[in-house]
């Protein structure tokens, strides 16, 4: 028997001005996106913003539906849109934020498992790390790459 351990390395910040100008721009884009979320059922508004390698910022917000499972998380809305518009352009960074009753959540909100899987595949196809910024008004966490958040992903090669 072998035992293996995985390490998740997080960088924590107290406020936005500790981040780089580019990171701040991305967080602000995610906040704006969250304000436009369509979440009448959960009333939990999530925004995601992607910084693409071509310099573009692509945003997404959660989109819900009366048939609940038909909705989609903010992260996947943004990533699938980026995939449709710029299929081969790597995503360098994603910022994620949640708003409830008009107030940005104090603690960082981590992406759900399904979104991590989608983020993982984009990262591995691009062969470049996708930085993840989890923004909360009182705590910000930065993770260098998606594989840190999903150590045992389902891989494309599993299908061959
Ligand atoms: N949600 C996201 O948009 N991203 C996540 O990573 C977790 C959850 C959305 C889905 C649903 O519209 C609402 O938040 C409550 O779960």
Short mmCIF file of C-alpha atoms and ligand atoms in Angstrom, two decimals:
data_model
loop_
_atom_site.label_atom_id
_atom_site.label_comp_id
_atom_site.label_asym_id
_atom_site.label_seq_id
_atom_site.Cartn_x
_atom_site.Cartn_y
_atom_site.Cartn_z
CA UNK A 1 0.00 0.00 0.00
CA UNK A 2 1.18 3.47 -0.84
CA UNK A 3 -0.10 6.64 0.62
CA UNK A 4 -0.12 9.82 -1.43
CA UNK A 5 -0.94 13.34 -0.33
CA UNK A 6 -1.92 16.30 -2.47
CA UNK A 7 -1.20 19.85 -1.48
CA UNK A 8 -3.46 22.78 -2.32
CA UNK A 9 -1.47 26.00 -2.26
CA UNK A 10 -3.58 29.08 -1.65
CA UNK A 11 -2.47 32.68 -1.52
CA UNK A 12 -4.69 34.75 0.74
CA UNK A 13 -5.18 38.50 0.66
CA UNK A 14 -7.30 40.81 2.78
CA UNK A 15 -8.16 43.37 0.17
CA UNK A 16 -8.26 44.08 -3.52
CA UNK A 17 -5.43 46.61 -3.61
CA UNK A 18 -3.00 43.82 -2.75
CA UNK A 19 -3.64 42.30 -6.18
CA UNK A 20 -2.15 43.36 -9.52
CA UNK A 21 -3.92 45.85 -11.78
CA UNK A 22 -4.92 43.05 -14.17
CA UNK A 23 -6.32 40.93 -11.34
CA UNK A 24 -8.31 43.88 -9.99
CA UNK A 25 -9.78 44.52 -13.43
CA UNK A 26 -10.83 40.89 -13.67
CA UNK A 27 -12.42 40.87 -10.20
CA UNK A 28 -14.35 44.03 -11.03
CA UNK A 29 -15.57 42.43 -14.25
CA UNK A 30 -16.75 39.39 -12.25
CA UNK A 31 -18.59 41.65 -9.78
CA UNK A 32 -20.33 43.44 -12.64
CA UNK A 33 -21.25 40.08 -14.19
CA UNK A 34 -22.67 38.82 -10.89
CA UNK A 35 -24.96 41.85 -10.71
CA UNK A 36 -26.47 40.79 -14.05
CA UNK A 37 -26.96 37.13 -13.08
CA UNK A 38 -30.33 35.52 -13.70
CA UNK A 39 -30.90 33.77 -10.37
CA UNK A 40 -34.53 34.32 -9.32
CA UNK A 41 -34.75 30.88 -7.66
CA UNK A 42 -31.62 30.72 -5.50
CA UNK A 43 -31.17 34.50 -5.29
CA UNK A 44 -27.49 33.69 -5.26
CA UNK A 45 -25.77 35.75 -7.93
CA UNK A 46 -22.43 34.50 -9.19
CA UNK A 47 -20.13 36.23 -11.64
CA UNK A 48 -17.08 34.90 -13.43
CA UNK A 49 -14.58 36.76 -15.58
CA UNK A 50 -11.90 35.21 -17.75
CA UNK A 51 -8.69 36.80 -18.89
CA UNK A 52 -7.86 35.25 -22.26
CA UNK A 53 -4.38 35.00 -23.73
CA UNK A 54 -5.45 37.38 -26.53
CA UNK A 55 -6.08 40.07 -23.90
CA UNK A 56 -9.86 39.82 -24.02
CA UNK A 57 -12.03 39.58 -20.93
CA UNK A 58 -15.04 37.27 -21.20
CA UNK A 59 -17.70 37.27 -18.50
CA UNK A 60 -20.44 34.91 -17.40
CA UNK A 61 -23.09 34.79 -14.70
CA UNK A 62 -25.28 32.00 -13.40
CA UNK A 63 -28.39 31.46 -15.50
CA UNK A 64 -31.21 29.64 -13.75
CA UNK A 65 -34.45 28.17 -15.01
CA UNK A 66 -37.81 27.13 -13.58
CA UNK A 67 -36.80 23.58 -14.56
CA UNK A 68 -33.94 23.78 -12.05
CA UNK A 69 -31.33 21.45 -13.54
CA UNK A 70 -31.50 23.38 -16.82
CA UNK A 71 -29.58 26.29 -15.32
CA UNK A 72 -25.83 26.75 -15.49
CA UNK A 73 -23.13 28.12 -13.20
CA UNK A 74 -21.39 31.40 -13.94
CA UNK A 75 -18.03 29.73 -14.53
CA UNK A 76 -19.32 27.40 -17.21
CA UNK A 77 -21.36 30.13 -18.90
CA UNK A 78 -18.14 32.15 -19.24
CA UNK A 79 -15.92 29.23 -20.25
CA UNK A 80 -18.33 27.83 -22.85
CA UNK A 81 -18.86 31.28 -24.31
CA UNK A 82 -15.09 31.78 -24.53
CA UNK A 83 -14.83 28.35 -26.15
CA UNK A 84 -17.48 29.24 -28.72
CA UNK A 85 -15.97 32.63 -29.53
CA UNK A 86 -12.24 31.91 -29.24
CA UNK A 87 -11.91 28.11 -29.42
CA UNK A 88 -8.12 27.92 -29.25
CA UNK A 89 -7.25 30.81 -27.00
CA UNK A 90 -6.00 29.78 -23.54
CA UNK A 91 -7.66 31.15 -20.43
CA UNK A 92 -4.96 32.68 -18.25
CA UNK A 93 -7.08 33.54 -15.26
CA UNK A 94 -10.62 33.27 -13.91
CA UNK A 95 -12.10 35.47 -11.17
CA UNK A 96 -15.22 34.34 -9.31
CA UNK A 97 -17.48 36.31 -6.98
CA UNK A 98 -20.90 35.82 -5.39
CA UNK A 99 -23.50 38.40 -4.40
CA UNK A 100 -26.44 37.84 -2.08
CA UNK A 101 -29.14 40.44 -1.44
CA UNK A 102 -27.00 42.96 -3.27
CA UNK A 103 -23.99 42.37 -1.04
CA UNK A 104 -20.73 40.78 -2.16
CA UNK A 105 -20.05 37.71 -0.03
CA UNK A 106 -17.35 38.29 2.58
CA UNK A 107 -15.66 34.95 2.10
CA UNK A 108 -14.37 33.56 -1.19
CA UNK A 109 -16.69 31.25 -3.11
CA UNK A 110 -15.03 28.19 -4.63
CA UNK A 111 -16.33 26.70 -7.88
CA UNK A 112 -18.50 23.58 -7.77
CA UNK A 113 -17.09 20.21 -8.80
CA UNK A 114 -18.65 20.25 -12.27
CA UNK A 115 -17.11 23.66 -13.00
CA UNK A 116 -13.73 22.49 -11.74
CA UNK A 117 -13.87 19.60 -14.21
CA UNK A 118 -14.63 21.99 -17.09
CA UNK A 119 -11.91 24.40 -15.95
CA UNK A 120 -9.47 21.50 -15.69
CA UNK A 121 -10.05 20.38 -19.29
CA UNK A 122 -9.51 23.90 -20.62
CA UNK A 123 -6.33 24.23 -18.63
CA UNK A 124 -4.93 20.90 -19.75
CA UNK A 125 -5.81 21.52 -23.43
CA UNK A 126 -4.11 24.90 -23.33
CA UNK A 127 -1.12 23.35 -21.58
CA UNK A 128 -0.85 26.55 -19.56
CA UNK A 129 -1.89 27.22 -15.97
CA UNK A 130 -5.22 28.94 -15.38
CA UNK A 131 -4.98 31.11 -12.29
CA UNK A 132 -8.10 31.15 -10.11
CA UNK A 133 -9.09 34.20 -8.07
CA UNK A 134 -11.82 33.60 -5.48
CA UNK A 135 -12.97 37.01 -4.41
CA UNK A 136 -14.64 37.80 -1.10
CA UNK A 137 -14.88 41.32 0.29
CA UNK A 138 -12.97 40.27 3.44
CA UNK A 139 -10.79 37.51 2.04
CA UNK A 140 -9.37 36.80 -1.40
CA UNK A 141 -7.81 33.49 -2.35
CA UNK A 142 -5.59 32.98 -5.37
CA UNK A 143 -4.76 29.52 -6.66
CA UNK A 144 -2.07 29.18 -9.31
CA UNK A 145 -3.69 26.48 -11.40
CA UNK A 146 -6.89 24.46 -11.66
CA UNK A 147 -5.12 21.14 -11.05
CA UNK A 148 -4.53 22.38 -7.50
CA UNK A 149 -8.31 22.51 -7.06
CA UNK A 150 -9.03 19.18 -8.76
CA UNK A 151 -6.22 16.75 -8.06
CA UNK A 152 -7.88 13.64 -9.55
CA UNK A 153 -9.74 14.85 -12.63
CA UNK A 154 -11.52 12.76 -15.22
CA UNK A 155 -9.26 12.99 -18.26
CA UNK A 156 -9.83 12.98 -21.99
CA UNK A 157 -7.48 9.99 -22.28
CA UNK A 158 -9.82 7.98 -20.05
CA UNK A 159 -12.11 7.80 -23.08
CA UNK A 160 -9.56 6.27 -25.42
N1 LIG B 1 -23.38 28.62 -8.79
C1 LIG B 1 -22.47 29.12 -9.66
O1 LIG B 1 -22.81 29.91 -10.55
N2 LIG B 1 -21.18 28.74 -9.51
C2 LIG B 1 -20.72 27.87 -8.59
O2 LIG B 1 -19.55 27.50 -8.61
C3 LIG B 1 -21.62 27.37 -7.56
C4 LIG B 1 -23.06 27.70 -7.71
C5 LIG B 1 -24.79 28.99 -8.97
C6 LIG B 1 -25.69 27.88 -9.42
C7 LIG B 1 -27.03 28.34 -8.92
O3 LIG B 1 -27.58 29.22 -9.89
C8 LIG B 1 -26.69 29.16 -7.68
O4 LIG B 1 -25.31 29.46 -7.74
C9 LIG B 1 -27.00 28.44 -6.37
O5 LIG B 1 -26.39 27.19 -6.35
#
